[in-house]
PDB file of C-alpha atoms in Angstrom:
ATOM      1  CA  MET A   1      82.803  71.438  10.068  1.00  0.00           C
ATOM      2  CA  ASN A   2      86.245  70.172   7.959  1.00  0.00           C
ATOM      3  CA  TRP A   3      87.607  69.130  12.070  1.00  0.00           C
ATOM      4  CA  LEU A   4      84.462  67.225  11.504  1.00  0.00           C
ATOM      5  CA  LEU A   5      84.789  65.196   8.799  1.00  0.00           C
ATOM      6  CA  VAL A   6      88.189  64.353  10.240  1.00  0.00           C
ATOM      7  CA  ILE A   7      87.147  63.055  13.180  1.00  0.00           C
ATOM      8  CA  ALA A   8      84.580  60.785  11.328  1.00  0.00           C
ATOM      9  CA  GLY A   9      87.004  59.072  10.100  1.00  0.00           C
ATOM     10  CA  ALA A  10      89.542  59.276  12.447  1.00  0.00           C
ATOM     11  CA  MET A  11      86.604  57.157  15.097  1.00  0.00           C
ATOM     12  CA  VAL A  12      86.280  54.383  11.900  1.00  0.00           C
ATOM     13  CA  GLY A  13      89.817  54.377  11.509  1.00  0.00           C
ATOM     14  CA  ALA A  14      91.554  53.813  14.614  1.00  0.00           C
ATOM     15  CA  PRO A  15      89.435  51.071  16.443  1.00  0.00           C
ATOM     16  CA  LEU A  16      90.118  48.859  12.349  1.00  0.00           C
ATOM     17  CA  ARG A  17      94.142  49.596  13.242  1.00  0.00           C
ATOM     18  CA  TYR A  18      92.880  47.700  16.418  1.00  0.00           C
ATOM     19  CA  LEU A  19      90.760  45.466  15.153  1.00  0.00           C
ATOM     20  CA  THR A  20      92.800  44.876  11.469  1.00  0.00           C
ATOM     21  CA  ASP A  21      96.610  44.421  14.227  1.00  0.00           C
ATOM     22  CA  ARG A  22      94.984  41.536  16.338  1.00  0.00           C
ATOM     23  CA  ALA A  23      93.313  39.894  13.465  1.00  0.00           C
ATOM     24  CA  VAL A  24      96.339  39.592  11.567  1.00  0.00           C
ATOM     25  CA  ARG A  25      98.786  39.472  14.765  1.00  0.00           C
ATOM     26  CA  SER A  26      96.698  36.040  16.289  1.00  0.00           C
ATOM     27  CA  ARG A  27      97.359  34.694  13.226  1.00  0.00           C
ATOM     28  CA  HIS A  28     101.231  35.207  12.780  1.00  0.00           C
ATOM     29  CA  ASP A  29     102.402  33.551  16.188  1.00  0.00           C
ATOM     30  CA  SER A  30     106.303  36.277  15.584  1.00  0.00           C
ATOM     31  CA  ALA A  31     108.506  38.658  16.883  1.00  0.00           C
ATOM     32  CA  PHE A  32     107.714  40.706  13.368  1.00  0.00           C
ATOM     33  CA  PRO A  33     105.670  42.987  14.060  1.00  0.00           C
ATOM     34  CA  TRP A  34     102.682  42.010  11.578  1.00  0.00           C
ATOM     35  CA  GLY A  35     100.229  43.467  12.228  1.00  0.00           C
ATOM     36  CA  THR A  36     101.496  46.642  12.695  1.00  0.00           C
ATOM     37  CA  PHE A  37     103.619  46.146   8.799  1.00  0.00           C
ATOM     38  CA  ALA A  38     100.549  45.643   7.550  1.00  0.00           C
ATOM     39  CA  VAL A  39      98.034  48.324   8.956  1.00  0.00           C
ATOM     40  CA  ASN A  40     100.737  50.680   7.665  1.00  0.00           C
ATOM     41  CA  VAL A  41     101.298  48.937   4.498  1.00  0.00           C
ATOM     42  CA  THR A  42      97.839  48.568   3.411  1.00  0.00           C
ATOM     43  CA  GLY A  43      96.967  52.738   4.862  1.00  0.00           C
ATOM     44  CA  CYS A  44      99.842  53.245   2.343  1.00  0.00           C
ATOM     45  CA  ALA A  45      97.455  52.084  -0.773  1.00  0.00           C
ATOM     46  CA  ALA A  46      94.207  53.665   0.576  1.00  0.00           C
ATOM     47  CA  LEU A  47      95.565  56.916   0.655  1.00  0.00           C
ATOM     48  CA  GLY A  48      97.716  56.301  -2.739  1.00  0.00           C
ATOM     49  CA  LEU A  49      94.749  55.417  -3.872  1.00  0.00           C
ATOM     50  CA  LEU A  50      93.060  58.319  -2.628  1.00  0.00           C
ATOM     51  CA  THR A  51      95.460  60.873  -4.116  1.00  0.00           C
ATOM     52  CA  GLY A  52      95.714  59.206  -7.100  1.00  0.00           C
ATOM     53  CA  ALA A  53      91.626  59.995  -7.247  1.00  0.00           C
ATOM     54  CA  ALA A  54      92.331  63.381  -5.876  1.00  0.00           C
ATOM     55  CA  ALA A  55      94.973  64.129  -8.071  1.00  0.00           C
ATOM     56  CA  ALA A  56      92.234  63.355 -11.159  1.00  0.00           C
ATOM     57  CA  GLY A  57      89.453  65.039 -10.252  1.00  0.00           C
ATOM     58  CA  ALA A  58      87.771  62.024  -8.986  1.00  0.00           C
ATOM     59  CA  ALA A  59      87.698  62.739  -4.754  1.00  0.00           C
ATOM     60  CA  SER A  60      87.076  66.239  -3.271  1.00  0.00           C
ATOM     61  CA  SER A  61      88.337  68.268  -0.216  1.00  0.00           C
ATOM     62  CA  PRO A  62      86.012  67.046   2.726  1.00  0.00           C
ATOM     63  CA  TRP A  63      86.522  63.089   1.311  1.00  0.00           C
ATOM     64  CA  GLN A  64      90.709  63.848   1.133  1.00  0.00           C
ATOM     65  CA  LEU A  65      90.128  64.952   5.397  1.00  0.00           C
ATOM     66  CA  LEU A  66      87.565  62.162   6.337  1.00  0.00           C
ATOM     67  CA  LEU A  67      89.337  59.650   4.405  1.00  0.00           C
ATOM     68  CA  GLY A  68      93.005  59.958   3.553  1.00  0.00           C
ATOM     69  CA  THR A  69      93.193  62.975   6.870  1.00  0.00           C
ATOM     70  CA  GLY A  70      91.054  61.168   9.196  1.00  0.00           C
ATOM     71  CA  LEU A  71      90.594  57.266   8.147  1.00  0.00           C
ATOM     72  CA  CYS A  72      94.126  56.545   6.905  1.00  0.00           C
ATOM     73  CA  GLY A  73      95.759  58.864   9.615  1.00  0.00           C
ATOM     74  CA  ALA A  74      94.232  56.630  12.464  1.00  0.00           C
ATOM     75  CA  PHE A  75      94.917  53.431  11.152  1.00  0.00           C
ATOM     76  CA  THR A  76      98.716  53.814  10.223  1.00  0.00           C
ATOM     77  CA  THR A  77     100.106  54.457  12.815  1.00  0.00           C
ATOM     78  CA  TYR A  78     104.427  55.488  12.368  1.00  0.00           C
ATOM     79  CA  SER A  79     104.396  55.689  16.718  1.00  0.00           C
ATOM     80  CA  THR A  80     103.916  51.663  16.525  1.00  0.00           C
ATOM     81  CA  PHE A  81     106.674  51.102  14.407  1.00  0.00           C
ATOM     82  CA  SER A  82     108.765  53.116  15.249  1.00  0.00           C
ATOM     83  CA  TYR A  83     107.971  51.427  19.176  1.00  0.00           C
ATOM     84  CA  GLU A  84     107.776  48.141  17.576  1.00  0.00           C
ATOM     85  CA  THR A  85     111.268  48.713  16.286  1.00  0.00           C
ATOM     86  CA  LEU A  86     113.235  50.216  19.085  1.00  0.00           C
ATOM     87  CA  ARG A  87     111.676  47.166  20.933  1.00  0.00           C
ATOM     88  CA  LEU A  88     112.347  44.641  18.163  1.00  0.00           C
ATOM     89  CA  ALA A  89     116.393  46.318  18.261  1.00  0.00           C
ATOM     90  CA  GLY A  90     116.657  46.053  22.417  1.00  0.00           C
ATOM     91  CA  THR A  91     115.744  42.343  22.903  1.00  0.00           C
ATOM     92  CA  GLY A  92     118.771  41.831  20.214  1.00  0.00           C
ATOM     93  CA  ALA A  93     116.653  40.889  16.584  1.00  0.00           C
ATOM     94  CA  GLY A  94     118.351  43.487  14.767  1.00  0.00           C
ATOM     95  CA  ARG A  95     117.954  41.968  12.167  1.00  0.00           C
ATOM     96  CA  LEU A  96     113.871  42.375  12.657  1.00  0.00           C
ATOM     97  CA  ALA A  97     114.473  45.855  13.450  1.00  0.00           C
ATOM     98  CA  VAL A  98     116.546  46.848  10.038  1.00  0.00           C
ATOM     99  CA  LEU A  99     114.277  44.605   7.997  1.00  0.00           C
ATOM    100  CA  ASN A 100     110.880  46.510   9.402  1.00  0.00           C
ATOM    101  CA  VAL A 101     112.223  49.347   8.717  1.00  0.00           C
ATOM    102  CA  VAL A 102     113.402  48.810   5.010  1.00  0.00           C
ATOM    103  CA  GLY A 103     110.412  46.414   4.694  1.00  0.00           C
ATOM    104  CA  SER A 104     107.911  49.006   5.617  1.00  0.00           C
ATOM    105  CA  VAL A 105     109.409  51.722   4.387  1.00  0.00           C
ATOM    106  CA  GLY A 106     109.782  49.859   1.176  1.00  0.00           C
ATOM    107  CA  ALA A 107     106.597  48.443   1.163  1.00  0.00           C
ATOM    108  CA  GLY A 108     104.831  51.087   1.809  1.00  0.00           C
ATOM    109  CA  LEU A 109     105.949  53.851  -0.967  1.00  0.00           C
ATOM    110  CA  GLY A 110     105.784  50.958  -3.238  1.00  0.00           C
ATOM    111  CA  ALA A 111     101.502  50.564  -1.689  1.00  0.00           C
ATOM    112  CA  ALA A 112     101.131  54.028  -2.598  1.00  0.00           C
ATOM    113  CA  PHE A 113     102.062  53.712  -5.933  1.00  0.00           C
ATOM    114  CA  ALA A 114     100.632  51.999  -6.652  1.00  0.00           C
ATOM    115  CA  GLY A 115      97.496  53.047  -5.608  1.00  0.00           C
ATOM    116  CA  VAL A 116      98.448  56.542  -7.381  1.00  0.00           C
ATOM    117  CA  SER A 117      98.880  54.327 -10.847  1.00  0.00           C
ATOM    118  CA  ILE A 118      95.610  52.672 -10.145  1.00  0.00           C
ATOM    119  CA  ALA A 119      93.567  55.633  -9.027  1.00  0.00           C
ATOM    120  CA  GLU A 120      95.051  57.030 -12.961  1.00  0.00           C
ATOM    121  CA  ALA A 121      94.220  54.080 -15.110  1.00  0.00           C
ATOM    122  CA  LEU A 122      90.742  54.216 -13.279  1.00  0.00           C
ATOM    123  CA  TRP A 123      89.506  58.183 -13.432  1.00  0.00           C
ATOM    124  CA  SER A 124      92.109  59.425 -16.546  1.00  0.00           C
TER     125      SER A 124
END
């Protein structure tokens, strides 16, 4: 039964990632991969919020599987982040590649921390 929850979440997360990426890219005509950056940071915030809620006892294991593993797992994308970083470096945009790595990791960690902090404030 658990795998059905993961599949259900992923069925929403993957198309949501695609649509979000397209929407962001349509507004930013840039070599920097703003769409992937946006989905990854948003996913980190959502997973932080869910993790904080689970730690406070406000999110059960089925919700963690549905929203954390399924939705956030399919919504975020490390492979695209890696590909886009290598593409930037390979096309001579080394500074943008470094900015993508540093910015994505820093903003992702900050968003996850903020999500956990918000959850703790709401459910503690």
